[in-house]
Structures are given as structure tokens and as C-alpha cells.
Coordinates of C-alpha atoms in Angstrom, one line a residue:
M1 CA -36.5 69.8 -21.7
K2 CA -35.5 68.1 -18.5
I3 CA -35.1 64.3 -18.3
N4 CA -36.3 63.1 -15.0
I5 CA -34.8 59.6 -14.3
S6 CA -34.8 58.4 -10.8
R7 CA -31.9 56.7 -9.1
H8 CA -33.8 53.4 -8.9
Q9 CA -34.3 53.4 -12.6
I10 CA -30.6 54.0 -13.2
Y11 CA -29.7 51.1 -10.9
I12 CA -32.2 48.8 -12.8
L13 CA -30.8 50.0 -16.1
L14 CA -27.2 49.3 -15.0
V15 CA -28.1 45.9 -13.6
S16 CA -30.0 45.0 -16.8
I17 CA -27.0 46.0 -19.0
F18 CA -24.6 44.0 -16.7
L19 CA -26.9 40.9 -16.9
F20 CA -27.2 41.3 -20.6
L21 CA -23.4 41.5 -21.1
F22 CA -23.0 38.6 -18.7
V23 CA -25.4 36.5 -20.7
L24 CA -23.6 37.4 -24.0
V25 CA -20.2 36.6 -22.6
F26 CA -21.5 33.3 -21.0
S27 CA -23.2 32.2 -24.2
F28 CA -20.3 33.0 -26.6
G29 CA -17.6 32.0 -24.1
L30 CA -19.1 28.7 -22.8
L31 CA -22.4 27.6 -24.3
I32 CA -21.6 27.8 -28.0
P33 CA -18.2 26.1 -27.8
E34 CA -19.6 23.4 -25.5
G35 CA -22.6 23.0 -27.8
K36 CA -20.3 22.2 -30.7
E37 CA -18.4 19.7 -28.5
Y38 CA -21.8 18.3 -27.4
R39 CA -22.9 17.7 -31.0
V40 CA -19.6 15.9 -31.7
K41 CA -20.0 13.8 -28.5
R42 CA -23.6 13.0 -29.4
V43 CA -22.6 11.7 -32.9
E44 CA -19.9 9.5 -31.2
L45 CA -22.4 8.3 -28.7
Q46 CA -24.9 7.4 -31.5
K47 CA -22.2 5.4 -33.3
A48 CA -21.2 3.6 -30.1
L49 CA -24.8 2.8 -29.3
Q50 CA -25.3 1.4 -32.8
E51 CA -22.2 -0.8 -32.4
Y52 CA -23.4 -1.8 -29.0
R53 CA -26.8 -2.8 -30.3
K54 CA -25.2 -4.9 -33.1
Y55 CA -22.9 -6.7 -30.6
K56 CA -25.8 -7.1 -28.1
A57 CA -28.0 -8.7 -30.8
F58 CA -25.1 -11.0 -31.8
H59 CA -24.5 -11.9 -28.1
D60 CA -28.2 -12.6 -27.6
E61 CA -28.4 -14.8 -30.7
T62 CA -25.3 -16.7 -29.7
L63 CA -26.5 -17.1 -26.1
E64 CA -29.8 -18.5 -27.4
T65 CA -28.0 -20.9 -29.7
F66 CA -25.7 -21.9 -26.8
K67 CA -28.7 -22.5 -24.4
D68 CA -30.5 -24.5 -27.1
L69 CA -27.5 -26.7 -27.8
Q70 CA -26.7 -27.1 -24.1
G71 CA -30.3 -28.2 -23.6
K72 CA -30.3 -30.7 -26.5
N73 CA -26.8 -32.1 -25.6
R74 CA -27.1 -32.1 -21.8
N75 CA -26.5 -35.9 -21.6
I76 CA -23.3 -35.6 -23.7
I77 CA -22.0 -32.7 -21.6
T78 CA -22.6 -34.6 -18.3
A79 CA -21.1 -37.8 -19.8
F80 CA -17.7 -36.1 -20.3
D81 CA -17.6 -35.4 -16.6
R82 CA -18.3 -38.9 -15.4
T83 CA -15.5 -41.3 -14.4
F84 CA -15.5 -44.6 -16.2
F85 CA -16.1 -47.7 -14.0
S86 CA -15.8 -51.0 -15.8
A87 CA -17.9 -52.9 -13.2
R88 CA -20.8 -50.4 -13.7
F89 CA -20.4 -50.7 -17.5
E90 CA -20.6 -54.5 -17.3
K91 CA -23.7 -54.3 -15.1
Q92 CA -25.4 -51.8 -17.4
H93 CA -24.8 -53.8 -20.6
K94 CA -24.9 -57.3 -19.4
A95 CA -28.5 -57.6 -20.7
Q96 CA -27.4 -57.5 -24.3
F97 CA -24.8 -60.3 -23.9
S98 CA -24.8 -63.8 -22.4
S99 CA -21.4 -62.9 -20.9
L100 CA -19.4 -59.7 -21.0
K101 CA -15.9 -59.4 -19.9
I102 CA -13.9 -56.1 -19.9
A103 CA -10.1 -56.5 -20.0
K104 CA -7.7 -54.2 -18.2
V105 CA -8.5 -50.5 -18.8
E106 CA -5.3 -49.0 -20.3
R107 CA -4.8 -45.3 -20.3
S108 CA -3.7 -44.2 -23.7
K109 CA -2.3 -40.7 -24.4
D110 CA -4.5 -37.7 -23.8
V111 CA -6.2 -36.1 -26.8
D112 CA -7.2 -32.4 -26.9
G113 CA -7.7 -32.1 -23.2
F114 CA -9.6 -35.3 -22.8
S115 CA -8.4 -38.5 -21.0
V116 CA -8.7 -41.5 -23.3
Y117 CA -9.0 -45.0 -21.9
E118 CA -8.7 -48.0 -24.2
V119 CA -11.0 -50.9 -23.2
N120 CA -10.7 -54.4 -24.7
T121 CA -13.9 -56.4 -24.4
T122 CA -14.9 -60.0 -25.2
S123 CA -18.5 -61.0 -25.2
H124 CA -20.8 -63.9 -26.1
I125 CA -24.0 -63.0 -28.0
S126 CA -26.8 -65.1 -29.4
S127 CA -27.3 -62.9 -32.5
P128 CA -25.7 -59.9 -34.2
T129 CA -28.8 -57.8 -33.4
N130 CA -27.8 -58.1 -29.7
F131 CA -24.6 -56.4 -30.6
Y132 CA -26.4 -53.6 -32.5
D133 CA -28.7 -53.1 -29.5
F134 CA -25.5 -52.8 -27.4
L135 CA -24.2 -50.1 -29.8
N136 CA -27.4 -48.2 -29.5
A137 CA -27.3 -48.5 -25.7
V138 CA -23.7 -47.3 -25.7
N139 CA -24.8 -44.2 -27.7
K140 CA -27.4 -43.4 -25.0
G141 CA -25.2 -44.4 -22.1
D142 CA -23.4 -42.5 -19.3
W143 CA -20.0 -42.2 -21.0
I144 CA -18.7 -41.0 -24.4
I145 CA -17.5 -44.2 -26.0
G146 CA -16.1 -44.9 -29.4
V147 CA -16.1 -48.5 -30.6
N148 CA -13.0 -49.2 -32.7
F149 CA -12.8 -51.4 -35.8
P150 CA -12.2 -54.2 -36.5
I151 CA -14.9 -55.9 -34.6
K152 CA -14.2 -59.7 -34.7
F153 CA -17.1 -62.1 -34.7
R154 CA -16.4 -65.9 -34.3
R155 CA -18.9 -68.6 -34.1
D156 CA -18.6 -70.7 -31.0
S157 CA -21.2 -73.5 -31.1
E158 CA -24.6 -71.9 -30.6
M159 CA -23.2 -68.5 -29.6
I160 CA -21.2 -65.8 -31.3
K161 CA -18.0 -64.7 -29.7
S162 CA -17.2 -61.0 -30.3
S163 CA -14.1 -59.1 -29.6
F164 CA -13.5 -55.4 -30.0
T165 CA -11.8 -52.4 -28.5
M166 CA -13.4 -49.2 -27.5
K167 CA -12.2 -45.8 -26.3
V168 CA -13.8 -44.1 -23.4
Y169 CA -13.4 -40.3 -23.4
A170 CA -13.5 -38.3 -20.2
N171 CA -12.8 -34.7 -19.3
N172 CA -9.3 -34.4 -18.2
K173 CA -9.9 -32.5 -14.9
D174 CA -6.2 -32.1 -14.0
K175 CA -5.4 -30.4 -17.3
N176 CA -8.5 -28.2 -17.4
S177 CA -8.1 -27.0 -13.8
T178 CA -4.5 -26.2 -14.5
A179 CA -5.5 -24.3 -17.6
S180 CA -8.2 -22.3 -15.8
E181 CA -5.9 -21.5 -13.0
S182 CA -3.2 -20.2 -15.3
S183 CA -5.7 -18.1 -17.3
A184 CA -7.0 -16.6 -14.0
K185 CA -3.5 -15.3 -13.1

């Protein structure tokens, strides 16, 4: 019996065997080890994505709370940046008093990054309700002001003379700009 194989069939057989061996070497040499590494990296990626989602949710929740608080307290935030002018203060609150005088504005020591000014005031009011209206107006005013106790009321004929001190808080721009510049370096 004579086997009749042509040269073309032998070449195709040799190329097929070579390609088969190449595929085996390539798969066992590169694909399988890289596949194991791929699975390990995929598990690490899933853990990292889960942690990222957790922090992203926390960030979004915190940002939403921040924006909500910033919207509700916009007047307070802008009040810290305003400079205190005693003439403007007198003009704004003169309606609650028959006369309002603000004594010298003394700068007391800074507190937690804020400039604190101590203001001594003397006023003449017709009734204590005017003074309470003044306190309500100060709460809604342009500056952050704390009225200090004791508040002294003294009757002066038909009027009530009141005397009190208040502290005006303002953002200490010098200190904050220095702090931001040092943190930027």
C-alpha cells in the first residue's frame, strides 16, 4: 500500500502543527498566568470601587448638607466679612431709640481667627420694648454682634436711659490670608 501525500498537504500539516504548538505555548506561557493576575486585579478593583462609592456617597451627602447650611446661613456668612462702621450702625438702629450714641470702638484681643471689637453704647428709649426690637434688629443686621450683660436701665424723667456693651465679630482677613498662604506653600 502506497501513501500518496502531496507536498502541499505536508506543508499545511507542518504549519498546522506549528500553529497548534504556538497556541499551546502562548496560552500556558502568557494567558493562564496573566488570567490569574487579572482575577486578582479584578477583585482589588471591585474592592476599590466599593470603597470609592462609599466615599462618594459620603461626599455627596456632606456636600448637600453644606450647600443647605450655606443657603440657610448666607446672611451670617456675609456678615462675618463686613467691616463694622459705627456711623452706619447708628443710622440703621436710630429708629428704635430717641438718641443712640456709640462710644469709641476698642479692639479687644482676637478670638479664634476673628477680630473682636468692643462697643460701648448709651441710648434713650421710651419703653423696654424698643430695646427688645433693637435686639431683634441686631440679630437680623449686617454684622455678628453679641450684646454683653449687664444691661443697665435707668429712668431719666419720661425716658429710660440704657447702657450696655456689645462685641462685634468680624473675619480677621490678615490672619486668614496668612494662614491660607502658609498652607499653599
